PDB file of C-alpha atoms (C1' of nucleotides) in Angstrom:
ATOM      1  CA  UNK Y   1      90.013 -34.873 -46.917  1.00  0.00           C
ATOM      2  CA  UNK Y   2      87.899 -33.871 -49.883  1.00  0.00           C
ATOM      3  CA  UNK Y   3      84.202 -34.345 -50.317  1.00  0.00           C
ATOM      4  CA  UNK Y   4      83.103 -37.053 -52.706  1.00  0.00           C
ATOM      5  CA  UNK Y   5      79.723 -37.444 -54.392  1.00  0.00           C
ATOM      6  CA  UNK Y   6      78.011 -40.486 -55.839  1.00  0.00           C
ATOM      7  CA  UNK Y   7      74.582 -40.666 -57.399  1.00  0.00           C
ATOM      8  CA  UNK Y   8      72.300 -43.580 -58.291  1.00  0.00           C
ATOM      9  CA  UNK Y   9      69.069 -43.470 -60.205  1.00  0.00           C
ATOM     10  CA  UNK Y  10      66.163 -45.918 -60.195  1.00  0.00           C
ATOM     11  CA  UNK Y  11      67.507 -48.090 -57.401  1.00  0.00           C
ATOM     12  CA  UNK Y  12      65.022 -50.678 -56.174  1.00  0.00           C
ATOM     13  CA  UNK Y  13      64.322 -51.279 -52.474  1.00  0.00           C
ATOM     14  CA  UNK Y  14      65.930 -48.253 -50.936  1.00  0.00           C
ATOM     15  CA  UNK Y  15      64.007 -45.881 -48.641  1.00  0.00           C
ATOM     16  CA  UNK Y  16      65.889 -43.807 -46.155  1.00  0.00           C
ATOM     17  CA  UNK Y  17      63.271 -43.976 -43.404  1.00  0.00           C
ATOM     18  CA  UNK Y  18      62.931 -47.738 -43.704  1.00  0.00           C
ATOM     19  CA  UNK Y  19      66.698 -48.277 -43.635  1.00  0.00           C
ATOM     20  CA  UNK Y  20      67.512 -45.985 -40.712  1.00  0.00           C
ATOM     21  CA  UNK Y  21      64.374 -46.416 -38.581  1.00  0.00           C
ATOM     22  CA  UNK Y  22      64.050 -50.200 -38.739  1.00  0.00           C
ATOM     23  CA  UNK Y  23      66.189 -50.498 -35.653  1.00  0.00           C
ATOM     24  CA  UNK Y  24      69.476 -51.786 -37.007  1.00  0.00           C
ATOM     25  CA  UNK Y  25      71.637 -48.684 -36.481  1.00  0.00           C
ATOM     26  CA  UNK Y  26      72.079 -45.869 -34.013  1.00  0.00           C
ATOM     27  CA  UNK Y  27      74.252 -43.247 -35.624  1.00  0.00           C
ATOM     28  CA  UNK Y  28      72.114 -41.854 -38.462  1.00  0.00           C
ATOM     29  CA  UNK Y  29      70.196 -38.628 -37.893  1.00  0.00           C
ATOM     30  CA  UNK Y  30      67.680 -36.893 -40.063  1.00  0.00           C
ATOM     31  CA  UNK Y  31      68.379 -33.374 -41.368  1.00  0.00           C
ATOM     32  CA  UNK Y  32      65.937 -30.584 -41.980  1.00  0.00           C
ATOM     33  CA  UNK Y  33      65.800 -31.351 -45.686  1.00  0.00           C
ATOM     34  CA  UNK Y  34      64.846 -34.962 -45.012  1.00  0.00           C
ATOM     35  CA  UNK Y  35      68.287 -36.357 -45.837  1.00  0.00           C
ATOM     36  CA  UNK Y  36      70.199 -38.390 -43.294  1.00  0.00           C
ATOM     37  CA  UNK Y  37      73.773 -37.970 -42.069  1.00  0.00           C
ATOM     38  CA  UNK Y  38      75.770 -40.691 -40.364  1.00  0.00           C
ATOM     39  CA  UNK Y  39      79.218 -41.808 -39.351  1.00  0.00           C
ATOM     40  CA  UNK Y  40      80.415 -45.341 -40.107  1.00  0.00           C
ATOM     41  CA  UNK Y  41      83.739 -47.112 -40.601  1.00  0.00           C
ATOM     42  CA  UNK Y  42      85.580 -43.759 -40.432  1.00  0.00           C
ATOM     43  CA  UNK Y  43      83.357 -42.100 -43.071  1.00  0.00           C
ATOM     44  CA  UNK Y  44      80.923 -39.221 -42.694  1.00  0.00           C
ATOM     45  CA  UNK Y  45      78.091 -39.532 -45.204  1.00  0.00           C
ATOM     46  CA  UNK Y  46      74.930 -37.673 -46.102  1.00  0.00           C
ATOM     47  CA  UNK Y  47      72.253 -39.490 -48.087  1.00  0.00           C
ATOM     48  CA  UNK Y  48      69.457 -37.757 -49.834  1.00  0.00           C
ATOM     49  CA  UNK Y  49      66.658 -39.207 -51.957  1.00  0.00           C
ATOM     50  CA  UNK Y  50      64.615 -37.141 -54.396  1.00  0.00           C
ATOM     51  CA  UNK Y  51      62.225 -38.772 -56.751  1.00  0.00           C
ATOM     52  CA  UNK Y  52      64.237 -41.612 -58.215  1.00  0.00           C
ATOM     53  CA  UNK Y  53      67.669 -40.187 -57.542  1.00  0.00           C
ATOM     54  CA  UNK Y  54      69.738 -40.978 -54.474  1.00  0.00           C
ATOM     55  CA  UNK Y  55      72.723 -38.751 -53.705  1.00  0.00           C
ATOM     56  CA  UNK Y  56      75.518 -39.828 -51.421  1.00  0.00           C
ATOM     57  CA  UNK Y  57      78.119 -37.293 -50.395  1.00  0.00           C
ATOM     58  CA  UNK Y  58      80.677 -36.954 -47.713  1.00  0.00           C
ATOM     59  CA  UNK Y  59      84.166 -37.532 -46.465  1.00  0.00           C
ATOM     60  CA  UNK Y  60      85.262 -41.048 -47.243  1.00  0.00           C
ATOM     61  CA  UNK Y  61      88.433 -43.004 -46.559  1.00  0.00           C
ATOM     62  CA  UNK Y  62      88.330 -44.617 -49.973  1.00  0.00           C
ATOM     63  CA  UNK Y  63      86.228 -44.603 -53.103  1.00  0.00           C
ATOM     64  CA  UNK Y  64      82.706 -43.486 -52.224  1.00  0.00           C
ATOM     65  CA  UNK Y  65      81.036 -45.792 -54.764  1.00  0.00           C
ATOM     66  CA  UNK Y  66      82.687 -48.914 -53.321  1.00  0.00           C
ATOM     67  CA  UNK Y  67      82.030 -47.788 -49.747  1.00  0.00           C
ATOM     68  CA  UNK Y  68      78.365 -47.133 -50.435  1.00  0.00           C
ATOM     69  CA  UNK Y  69      77.832 -50.366 -52.387  1.00  0.00           C
ATOM     70  CA  UNK Y  70      79.288 -52.357 -49.505  1.00  0.00           C
ATOM     71  CA  UNK Y  71      77.662 -50.540 -46.587  1.00  0.00           C
ATOM     72  CA  UNK Y  72      74.187 -50.362 -48.072  1.00  0.00           C
ATOM     73  CA  UNK Y  73      74.278 -53.920 -49.372  1.00  0.00           C
ATOM     74  CA  UNK Y  74      73.566 -52.715 -52.864  1.00  0.00           C
ATOM     75  CA  UNK Y  75      74.741 -55.885 -54.633  1.00  0.00           C
ATOM     76  CA  UNK Y  76      72.053 -58.032 -53.052  1.00  0.00           C
ATOM     77  CA  UNK Y  77      68.820 -58.555 -54.941  1.00  0.00           C
ATOM     78  CA  UNK Y  78      66.243 -57.412 -52.416  1.00  0.00           C
ATOM     79  CA  UNK Y  79      63.485 -57.482 -54.973  1.00  0.00           C
ATOM     80  CA  UNK Y  80      63.929 -61.199 -55.412  1.00  0.00           C
ATOM     81  CA  UNK Y  81      64.168 -61.804 -51.661  1.00  0.00           C
ATOM     82  CA  UNK Y  82      60.978 -59.843 -51.119  1.00  0.00           C
ATOM     83  CA  UNK Y  83      59.191 -61.857 -53.800  1.00  0.00           C
ATOM     84  CA  UNK Y  84      60.214 -65.073 -52.141  1.00  0.00           C
ATOM     85  CA  UNK Y  85      59.117 -63.933 -48.669  1.00  0.00           C
ATOM     86  CA  UNK Y  86      55.886 -62.384 -49.905  1.00  0.00           C
ATOM     87  CA  UNK Y  87      54.701 -65.747 -51.142  1.00  0.00           C
ATOM     88  CA  UNK Y  88      54.938 -67.285 -47.707  1.00  0.00           C
ATOM     89  CA  UNK Y  89      51.702 -65.763 -46.419  1.00  0.00           C
ATOM     90  CA  UNK Y  90      49.589 -62.578 -46.556  1.00  0.00           C
ATOM     91  CA  UNK Y  91      51.124 -61.262 -43.292  1.00  0.00           C
ATOM     92  CA  UNK Y  92      54.606 -61.375 -44.759  1.00  0.00           C
ATOM     93  CA  UNK Y  93      53.316 -59.782 -47.920  1.00  0.00           C
ATOM     94  CA  UNK Y  94      51.788 -56.889 -45.989  1.00  0.00           C
ATOM     95  CA  UNK Y  95      54.808 -56.319 -43.767  1.00  0.00           C
ATOM     96  CA  UNK Y  96      57.064 -56.260 -46.809  1.00  0.00           C
ATOM     97  CA  UNK Y  97      54.809 -53.762 -48.486  1.00  0.00           C
ATOM     98  CA  UNK Y  98      55.156 -51.567 -45.408  1.00  0.00           C
ATOM     99  CA  UNK Y  99      58.925 -51.806 -45.148  1.00  0.00           C
ATOM    100  CA  UNK Y 100      59.734 -52.373 -48.763  1.00  0.00           C
ATOM    101  CA  UNK Y 101      62.700 -49.967 -48.691  1.00  0.00           C
ATOM    102  CA  UNK Y 102      64.662 -51.774 -46.002  1.00  0.00           C
ATOM    103  CA  UNK Y 103      68.261 -52.774 -46.597  1.00  0.00           C
ATOM    104  CA  UNK Y 104      70.367 -54.474 -43.985  1.00  0.00           C
ATOM    105  CA  UNK Y 105      73.543 -52.464 -43.559  1.00  0.00           C
ATOM    106  CA  UNK Y 106      76.978 -53.931 -43.473  1.00  0.00           C
ATOM    107  CA  UNK Y 107      78.035 -52.379 -40.181  1.00  0.00           C
ATOM    108  CA  UNK Y 108      81.430 -52.753 -38.629  1.00  0.00           C
ATOM    109  CA  UNK Y 109      81.486 -55.848 -36.452  1.00  0.00           C
ATOM    110  CA  UNK Y 110      83.246 -54.231 -33.475  1.00  0.00           C
ATOM    111  CA  UNK Y 111      80.887 -51.233 -33.472  1.00  0.00           C
ATOM    112  CA  UNK Y 112      77.890 -53.514 -33.760  1.00  0.00           C
ATOM    113  CA  UNK Y 113      79.021 -55.642 -30.804  1.00  0.00           C
ATOM    114  CA  UNK Y 114      79.482 -52.632 -28.537  1.00  0.00           C
ATOM    115  CA  UNK Y 115      76.314 -50.882 -29.753  1.00  0.00           C
ATOM    116  CA  UNK Y 116      74.062 -53.833 -29.062  1.00  0.00           C
ATOM    117  CA  UNK Y 117      75.606 -54.504 -25.637  1.00  0.00           C
ATOM    118  CA  UNK Y 118      74.563 -50.917 -24.893  1.00  0.00           C
ATOM    119  CA  UNK Y 119      71.089 -51.597 -26.268  1.00  0.00           C
ATOM    120  CA  UNK Y 120      70.233 -54.132 -23.540  1.00  0.00           C
ATOM    121  CA  UNK Y 121      67.262 -53.097 -21.405  1.00  0.00           C
ATOM    122  CA  UNK Y 122      67.554 -49.625 -22.843  1.00  0.00           C
ATOM    123  CA  UNK Y 123      65.659 -47.242 -25.108  1.00  0.00           C
ATOM    124  CA  UNK Y 124      66.716 -45.876 -28.470  1.00  0.00           C
ATOM    125  CA  UNK Y 125      67.161 -42.180 -27.586  1.00  0.00           C
ATOM    126  CA  UNK Y 126      69.388 -43.114 -24.680  1.00  0.00           C
ATOM    127  CA  UNK Y 127      71.330 -45.697 -26.666  1.00  0.00           C
ATOM    128  CA  UNK Y 128      72.054 -43.081 -29.291  1.00  0.00           C
ATOM    129  CA  UNK Y 129      73.139 -40.589 -26.646  1.00  0.00           C
ATOM    130  CA  UNK Y 130      75.545 -43.016 -25.058  1.00  0.00           C
ATOM    131  CA  UNK Y 131      77.089 -43.928 -28.405  1.00  0.00           C
ATOM    132  CA  UNK Y 132      77.513 -40.272 -29.319  1.00  0.00           C
ATOM    133  CA  UNK Y 133      79.255 -39.486 -26.047  1.00  0.00           C
ATOM    134  CA  UNK Y 134      81.451 -42.537 -26.381  1.00  0.00           C
ATOM    135  CA  UNK Y 135      82.458 -41.375 -29.916  1.00  0.00           C
ATOM    136  CA  UNK Y 136      82.928 -37.780 -28.901  1.00  0.00           C
ATOM    137  CA  UNK Y 137      85.210 -38.750 -26.017  1.00  0.00           C
ATOM    138  CA  UNK Y 138      87.284 -41.458 -27.623  1.00  0.00           C
ATOM    139  CA  UNK Y 139      86.743 -41.410 -31.388  1.00  0.00           C
ATOM    140  CA  UNK Y 140      88.503 -39.329 -34.010  1.00  0.00           C
ATOM    141  CA  UNK Y 141      87.149 -35.960 -35.049  1.00  0.00           C
ATOM    142  CA  UNK Y 142      86.118 -35.376 -38.649  1.00  0.00           C
ATOM    143  CA  UNK Y 143      85.094 -31.911 -39.898  1.00  0.00           C
ATOM    144  CA  UNK Y 144      82.454 -31.815 -42.556  1.00  0.00           C
ATOM    145  CA  UNK Y 145      80.345 -28.843 -43.733  1.00  0.00           C
ATOM    146  CA  UNK Y 146      81.399 -26.807 -40.725  1.00  0.00           C
ATOM    147  CA  UNK Y 147      80.261 -29.469 -38.283  1.00  0.00           C
ATOM    148  CA  UNK Y 148      82.281 -31.852 -36.198  1.00  0.00           C
ATOM    149  CA  UNK Y 149      81.658 -35.599 -36.329  1.00  0.00           C
ATOM    150  CA  UNK Y 150      83.277 -38.375 -34.366  1.00  0.00           C
ATOM    151  CA  UNK Y 151      84.156 -41.879 -35.490  1.00  0.00           C
ATOM    152  CA  UNK Y 152      83.158 -44.783 -33.331  1.00  0.00           C
ATOM    153  CA  UNK Y 153      86.173 -45.527 -31.060  1.00  0.00           C
ATOM    154  CA  UNK Y 154      88.240 -48.614 -31.855  1.00  0.00           C
ATOM    155  CA  UNK Y 155      89.002 -51.241 -29.241  1.00  0.00           C
ATOM    156  CA  UNK Y 156      92.493 -49.781 -29.064  1.00  0.00           C
ATOM    157  CA  UNK Y 157      91.068 -46.307 -28.389  1.00  0.00           C
ATOM    158  CA  UNK Y 158      89.060 -47.698 -25.486  1.00  0.00           C
ATOM    159  CA  UNK Y 159      92.034 -49.610 -24.057  1.00  0.00           C
ATOM    160  CA  UNK Y 160      92.667 -47.357 -21.060  1.00  0.00           C
ATOM    161  CA  UNK Y 161      89.092 -46.327 -20.327  1.00  0.00           C
ATOM    162  CA  UNK Y 162      88.027 -47.283 -16.792  1.00  0.00           C
ATOM    163  CA  UNK Y 163      84.704 -48.709 -15.609  1.00  0.00           C
ATOM    164  CA  UNK Y 164      84.127 -45.497 -13.651  1.00  0.00           C
ATOM    165  CA  UNK Y 165      84.612 -43.440 -16.774  1.00  0.00           C
ATOM    166  CA  UNK Y 166      81.983 -45.480 -18.609  1.00  0.00           C
ATOM    167  CA  UNK Y 167      79.653 -44.912 -15.699  1.00  0.00           C
ATOM    168  CA  UNK Y 168      80.219 -41.154 -16.034  1.00  0.00           C
ATOM    169  CA  UNK Y 169      79.218 -41.357 -19.695  1.00  0.00           C
ATOM    170  CA  UNK Y 170      75.879 -42.821 -18.672  1.00  0.00           C
ATOM    171  CA  UNK Y 171      76.431 -46.492 -19.481  1.00  0.00           C
ATOM    172  CA  UNK Y 172      74.816 -47.531 -16.223  1.00  0.00           C
ATOM    173  CA  UNK Y 173      75.221 -51.207 -15.321  1.00  0.00           C
ATOM    174  CA  UNK Y 174      76.587 -51.874 -18.807  1.00  0.00           C
ATOM    175  CA  UNK Y 175      79.893 -50.218 -17.839  1.00  0.00           C
ATOM    176  CA  UNK Y 176      81.545 -53.426 -16.697  1.00  0.00           C
ATOM    177  CA  UNK Y 177      80.274 -55.350 -19.752  1.00  0.00           C
ATOM    178  CA  UNK Y 178      81.814 -52.836 -22.115  1.00  0.00           C
ATOM    179  CA  UNK Y 179      85.064 -52.887 -20.168  1.00  0.00           C
ATOM    180  CA  UNK Y 180      85.304 -56.673 -20.120  1.00  0.00           C
ATOM    181  CA  UNK Y 181      84.319 -57.208 -23.730  1.00  0.00           C
ATOM    182  CA  UNK Y 182      86.825 -54.603 -24.942  1.00  0.00           C
ATOM    183  CA  UNK Y 183      89.475 -56.346 -22.930  1.00  0.00           C
ATOM    184  CA  UNK Y 184      88.606 -59.793 -24.303  1.00  0.00           C
ATOM    185  CA  UNK Y 185      88.871 -58.503 -27.850  1.00  0.00           C
ATOM    186  CA  UNK Y 186      92.118 -56.628 -27.219  1.00  0.00           C
ATOM    187  CA  UNK Y 187      93.613 -59.763 -25.670  1.00  0.00           C
ATOM    188  CA  UNK Y 188      92.444 -61.717 -28.662  1.00  0.00           C
ATOM    189  CA  UNK Y 189      90.336 -64.094 -26.574  1.00  0.00           C
ATOM    190  CA  UNK Y 190      87.837 -63.502 -29.295  1.00  0.00           C
ATOM    191  CA  UNK Y 191      89.263 -62.779 -32.722  1.00  0.00           C
ATOM    192  CA  UNK Y 192      86.869 -60.780 -34.897  1.00  0.00           C
ATOM    193  CA  UNK Y 193      88.444 -61.829 -38.182  1.00  0.00           C
ATOM    194  CA  UNK Y 194      88.117 -65.480 -37.241  1.00  0.00           C
ATOM    195  CA  UNK Y 195      84.394 -64.828 -36.722  1.00  0.00           C
ATOM    196  CA  UNK Y 196      84.161 -63.185 -40.164  1.00  0.00           C
ATOM    197  CA  UNK Y 197      85.880 -66.158 -41.784  1.00  0.00           C
ATOM    198  CA  UNK Y 198      83.916 -68.830 -40.023  1.00  0.00           C
ATOM    199  CA  UNK Y 199      80.977 -69.981 -42.166  1.00  0.00           C
ATOM    200  CA  UNK Y 200      79.433 -71.958 -39.287  1.00  0.00           C
ATOM    201  CA  UNK Y 201      76.935 -69.442 -37.878  1.00  0.00           C
ATOM    202  CA  UNK Y 202      76.155 -71.448 -34.742  1.00  0.00           C
ATOM    203  CA  UNK Y 203      79.852 -71.642 -33.886  1.00  0.00           C
ATOM    204  CA  UNK Y 204      80.213 -67.865 -34.331  1.00  0.00           C
ATOM    205  CA  UNK Y 205      77.117 -67.392 -32.167  1.00  0.00           C
ATOM    206  CA  UNK Y 206      78.623 -69.538 -29.379  1.00  0.00           C
ATOM    207  CA  UNK Y 207      81.766 -67.428 -29.464  1.00  0.00           C
ATOM    208  CA  UNK Y 208      79.822 -64.172 -29.348  1.00  0.00           C
ATOM    209  CA  UNK Y 209      77.935 -65.472 -26.310  1.00  0.00           C
ATOM    210  CA  UNK Y 210      81.242 -65.661 -24.368  1.00  0.00           C
ATOM    211  CA  UNK Y 211      81.498 -61.879 -24.505  1.00  0.00           C
ATOM    212  CA  UNK Y 212      80.283 -59.994 -21.453  1.00  0.00           C
ATOM    213  CA  UNK Y 213      76.864 -58.455 -22.056  1.00  0.00           C
ATOM    214  CA  UNK Y 214      76.138 -60.594 -25.108  1.00  0.00           C
ATOM    215  CA  UNK Y 215      73.176 -62.919 -24.642  1.00  0.00           C
ATOM    216  CA  UNK Y 216      71.026 -64.635 -27.271  1.00  0.00           C
ATOM    217  CA  UNK Y 217      69.186 -61.544 -28.495  1.00  0.00           C
ATOM    218  CA  UNK Y 218      72.274 -59.337 -28.724  1.00  0.00           C
ATOM    219  CA  UNK Y 219      74.230 -62.177 -30.399  1.00  0.00           C
ATOM    220  CA  UNK Y 220      71.588 -62.547 -33.069  1.00  0.00           C
ATOM    221  CA  UNK Y 221      71.497 -58.821 -33.699  1.00  0.00           C
ATOM    222  CA  UNK Y 222      75.273 -58.807 -34.150  1.00  0.00           C
ATOM    223  CA  UNK Y 223      75.062 -61.726 -36.551  1.00  0.00           C
ATOM    224  CA  UNK Y 224      72.393 -60.052 -38.640  1.00  0.00           C
ATOM    225  CA  UNK Y 225      73.313 -56.362 -38.553  1.00  0.00           C
ATOM    226  CA  UNK Y 226      77.117 -56.426 -38.681  1.00  0.00           C
ATOM    227  CA  UNK Y 227      79.255 -57.340 -41.682  1.00  0.00           C
ATOM    228  CA  UNK Y 228      78.927 -60.967 -40.533  1.00  0.00           C
ATOM    229  CA  UNK Y 229      75.619 -60.836 -42.459  1.00  0.00           C
ATOM    230  CA  UNK Y 230      74.020 -64.074 -41.295  1.00  0.00           C
ATOM    231  CA  UNK Y 231      70.425 -63.914 -42.550  1.00  0.00           C
ATOM    232  CA  UNK Y 232      69.333 -67.202 -41.010  1.00  0.00           C
ATOM    233  CA  UNK Y 233      69.218 -65.903 -37.421  1.00  0.00           C
ATOM    234  CA  UNK Y 234      66.034 -64.563 -35.856  1.00  0.00           C
ATOM    235  CA  UNK Y 235      66.533 -62.071 -33.045  1.00  0.00           C
ATOM    236  CA  UNK Y 236      63.632 -62.272 -30.648  1.00  0.00           C
ATOM    237  CA  UNK Y 237      62.683 -59.209 -28.598  1.00  0.00           C
ATOM    238  CA  UNK Y 238      59.386 -58.046 -27.139  1.00  0.00           C
ATOM    239  CA  UNK Y 239      58.136 -56.728 -30.474  1.00  0.00           C
ATOM    240  CA  UNK Y 240      58.990 -59.847 -32.418  1.00  0.00           C
ATOM    241  CA  UNK Y 241      57.435 -61.988 -29.733  1.00  0.00           C
ATOM    242  CA  UNK Y 242      54.291 -59.834 -29.961  1.00  0.00           C
ATOM    243  CA  UNK Y 243      53.990 -60.007 -33.752  1.00  0.00           C
ATOM    244  CA  UNK Y 244      54.755 -63.736 -33.952  1.00  0.00           C
ATOM    245  CA  UNK Y 245      52.183 -64.462 -31.265  1.00  0.00           C
ATOM    246  CA  UNK Y 246      49.558 -62.272 -32.926  1.00  0.00           C
ATOM    247  CA  UNK Y 247      50.020 -63.828 -36.334  1.00  0.00           C
ATOM    248  CA  UNK Y 248      50.900 -67.457 -35.794  1.00  0.00           C
ATOM    249  CA  UNK Y 249      50.695 -68.635 -32.189  1.00  0.00           C
ATOM    250  CA  UNK Y 250      47.737 -66.768 -30.694  1.00  0.00           C
ATOM    251  CA  UNK Y 251      48.472 -67.473 -27.073  1.00  0.00           C
ATOM    252  CA  UNK Y 252      46.373 -65.440 -24.617  1.00  0.00           C
ATOM    253  CA  UNK Y 253      49.523 -64.328 -22.820  1.00  0.00           C
ATOM    254  CA  UNK Y 254      52.331 -63.494 -25.216  1.00  0.00           C
ATOM    255  CA  UNK Y 255      54.872 -63.493 -22.406  1.00  0.00           C
ATOM    256  CA  UNK Y 256      54.216 -67.210 -21.970  1.00  0.00           C
ATOM    257  CA  UNK Y 257      55.300 -67.993 -25.520  1.00  0.00           C
ATOM    258  CA  UNK Y 258      58.647 -69.738 -25.468  1.00  0.00           C
ATOM    259  CA  UNK Y 259      61.623 -68.724 -27.579  1.00  0.00           C
ATOM    260  CA  UNK Y 260      61.960 -72.277 -28.817  1.00  0.00           C
ATOM    261  CA  UNK Y 261      58.442 -72.176 -30.199  1.00  0.00           C
ATOM    262  CA  UNK Y 262      59.048 -68.864 -32.000  1.00  0.00           C
ATOM    263  CA  UNK Y 263      62.401 -70.078 -33.391  1.00  0.00           C
ATOM    264  CA  UNK Y 264      60.795 -73.275 -34.713  1.00  0.00           C
ATOM    265  CA  UNK Y 265      58.094 -71.377 -36.598  1.00  0.00           C
ATOM    266  CA  UNK Y 266      60.600 -68.870 -37.947  1.00  0.00           C
ATOM    267  CA  UNK Y 267      62.847 -71.603 -39.280  1.00  0.00           C
ATOM    268  CA  UNK Y 268      60.010 -73.578 -40.824  1.00  0.00           C
ATOM    269  CA  UNK Y 269      58.433 -70.567 -42.473  1.00  0.00           C
ATOM    270  CA  UNK Y 270      61.352 -68.356 -43.397  1.00  0.00           C
ATOM    271  CA  UNK Y 271      64.376 -70.688 -43.493  1.00  0.00           C
ATOM    272  CA  UNK Y 272      67.612 -68.972 -44.339  1.00  0.00           C
ATOM    273  CA  UNK Y 273      65.816 -65.643 -44.845  1.00  0.00           C
ATOM    274  CA  UNK Y 274      64.520 -65.556 -41.237  1.00  0.00           C
ATOM    275  CA  UNK Y 275      66.593 -62.495 -40.362  1.00  0.00           C
ATOM    276  CA  UNK Y 276      65.089 -60.441 -43.202  1.00  0.00           C
ATOM    277  CA  UNK Y 277      61.597 -61.650 -42.335  1.00  0.00           C
ATOM    278  CA  UNK Y 278      62.235 -60.550 -38.743  1.00  0.00           C
ATOM    279  CA  UNK Y 279      63.130 -57.059 -39.869  1.00  0.00           C
ATOM    280  CA  UNK Y 280      59.998 -56.611 -41.964  1.00  0.00           C
ATOM    281  CA  UNK Y 281      57.777 -57.999 -39.221  1.00  0.00           C
ATOM    282  CA  UNK Y 282      59.493 -55.997 -36.439  1.00  0.00           C
ATOM    283  CA  UNK Y 283      59.350 -52.726 -38.338  1.00  0.00           C
ATOM    284  CA  UNK Y 284      55.739 -53.247 -39.402  1.00  0.00           C
ATOM    285  CA  UNK Y 285      54.531 -54.180 -35.959  1.00  0.00           C
ATOM    286  CA  UNK Y 286      56.394 -51.402 -34.183  1.00  0.00           C
ATOM    287  CA  UNK Y 287      55.587 -48.553 -36.605  1.00  0.00           C
ATOM    288  CA  UNK Y 288      52.316 -49.356 -38.316  1.00  0.00           C
TER     289      UNK Y 288
ATOM    290  C1'  DG J   1      54.813 -26.556 -16.291  1.00  0.00           C
ATOM    291  C1'  DC J   2      56.921 -29.654 -13.020  1.00  0.00           C
ATOM    292  C1'  DG J   3      57.406 -33.674 -10.360  1.00  0.00           C
ATOM    293  C1'  DC J   4      57.097 -38.397 -10.101  1.00  0.00           C
ATOM    294  C1'  DA J   5      56.296 -43.252 -11.373  1.00  0.00           C
ATOM    295  C1'  DG J   6      56.786 -46.555 -15.042  1.00  0.00           C
ATOM    296  C1'  DG J   7      59.480 -48.994 -18.173  1.00  0.00           C
ATOM    297  C1'  DG J   8      62.713 -49.753 -21.912  1.00  0.00           C
ATOM    298  C1'  DG J   9      65.658 -53.715 -28.440  1.00  0.00           C
ATOM    299  C1'  DG J  10      68.234 -58.200 -22.032  1.00  0.00           C
ATOM    300  C1'  DT J  11      71.906 -60.162 -19.331  1.00  0.00           C
ATOM    301  C1'  DC J  12      73.797 -62.078 -15.296  1.00  0.00           C
ATOM    302  C1'  DG J  13      74.111 -64.474 -10.981  1.00  0.00           C
TER     303       DG J  13
ATOM    304  C1'  DC E   1      63.594 -65.325 -11.571  1.00  0.00           C
ATOM    305  C1'  DG E   2      64.860 -60.781  -9.572  1.00  0.00           C
ATOM    306  C1'  DA E   3      67.986 -56.955  -9.809  1.00  0.00           C
ATOM    307  C1'  DC E   4      70.292 -53.885 -12.617  1.00  0.00           C
ATOM    308  C1'  DC E   5      71.699 -47.808 -14.260  1.00  0.00           C
ATOM    309  C1'  DC E   6      69.849 -44.039 -16.304  1.00  0.00           C
ATOM    310  C1'  DC E   7      66.775 -41.143 -18.611  1.00  0.00           C
ATOM    311  C1'  DC E   8      62.871 -40.668 -21.576  1.00  0.00           C
ATOM    312  C1'  DT E   9      58.112 -40.512 -21.650  1.00  0.00           C
ATOM    313  C1'  DG E  10      53.565 -39.895 -20.036  1.00  0.00           C
ATOM    314  C1'  DC E  11      50.398 -38.623 -16.742  1.00  0.00           C
ATOM    315  C1'  DG E  12      48.677 -36.070 -12.516  1.00  0.00           C
TER     316       DG E  12
END
DNA sequence: GCGCAGGGGGTCG
DNA sequence: CGACCCCCTGCG
């Protein structure tokens, strides 16, 4: 396949570091020139930002402009969303200032499910390593600029992979979860397109929870970070618990703060933009 | 430098 | 509510 290039100038709310380091994705890596290269939905893409110009180039299985607009959520008005959230309180305003270039990617649902199952009780360098090995072993190879890249394996491509093999790749105790979830999806016990077409987020969440290795936190991450794009969910991990307690709850022992309590505040304050608010707060608290 | 604890984007039983 | 695999990090 041939390389395609697409350029955009003066795009609001788009900073590479914010997008790729805010914790939503695992397959983007920084290059020496400050650009990032990643593999998604069968594409290999490099993104570079200089001044007010963003350059996308790579090997795409379609029109690069359409692929980029979809994946990077370019048709959503983040400026307006940020204005709305900033008015809620000074904390939100500050966190948004910090992560003002965040965009929530439209990641492939299947890949997001598997990636966040792997993320459980794990750290980011190791998660990335596992996903790379998984892709290298079972994905399709794509050559680009003299380097080899590997697509994230489809459920079909993982069909005959054994639990032992997953263990060899370093999955640890998540081996069986990956095996079982892949099986459930292949057997259509959970139909991914049905999830996409179901507007009832709580129903979709319930279905996701039936998958092995998917609990409340992972389910919410899938809802928010995949192409399901449900912005009303509020994934709660240690960092979010920390920042919510610091700002709004002020319990002496943050581990004693209940999820229910956090969810209630999130819903009251942020409503159907809770997921976005979570990202700004999470990124701000973890990095700043 | 190297060896060794500590702990990590939770989930499951 | 404790165990869970691996490995990454930090400290001695």
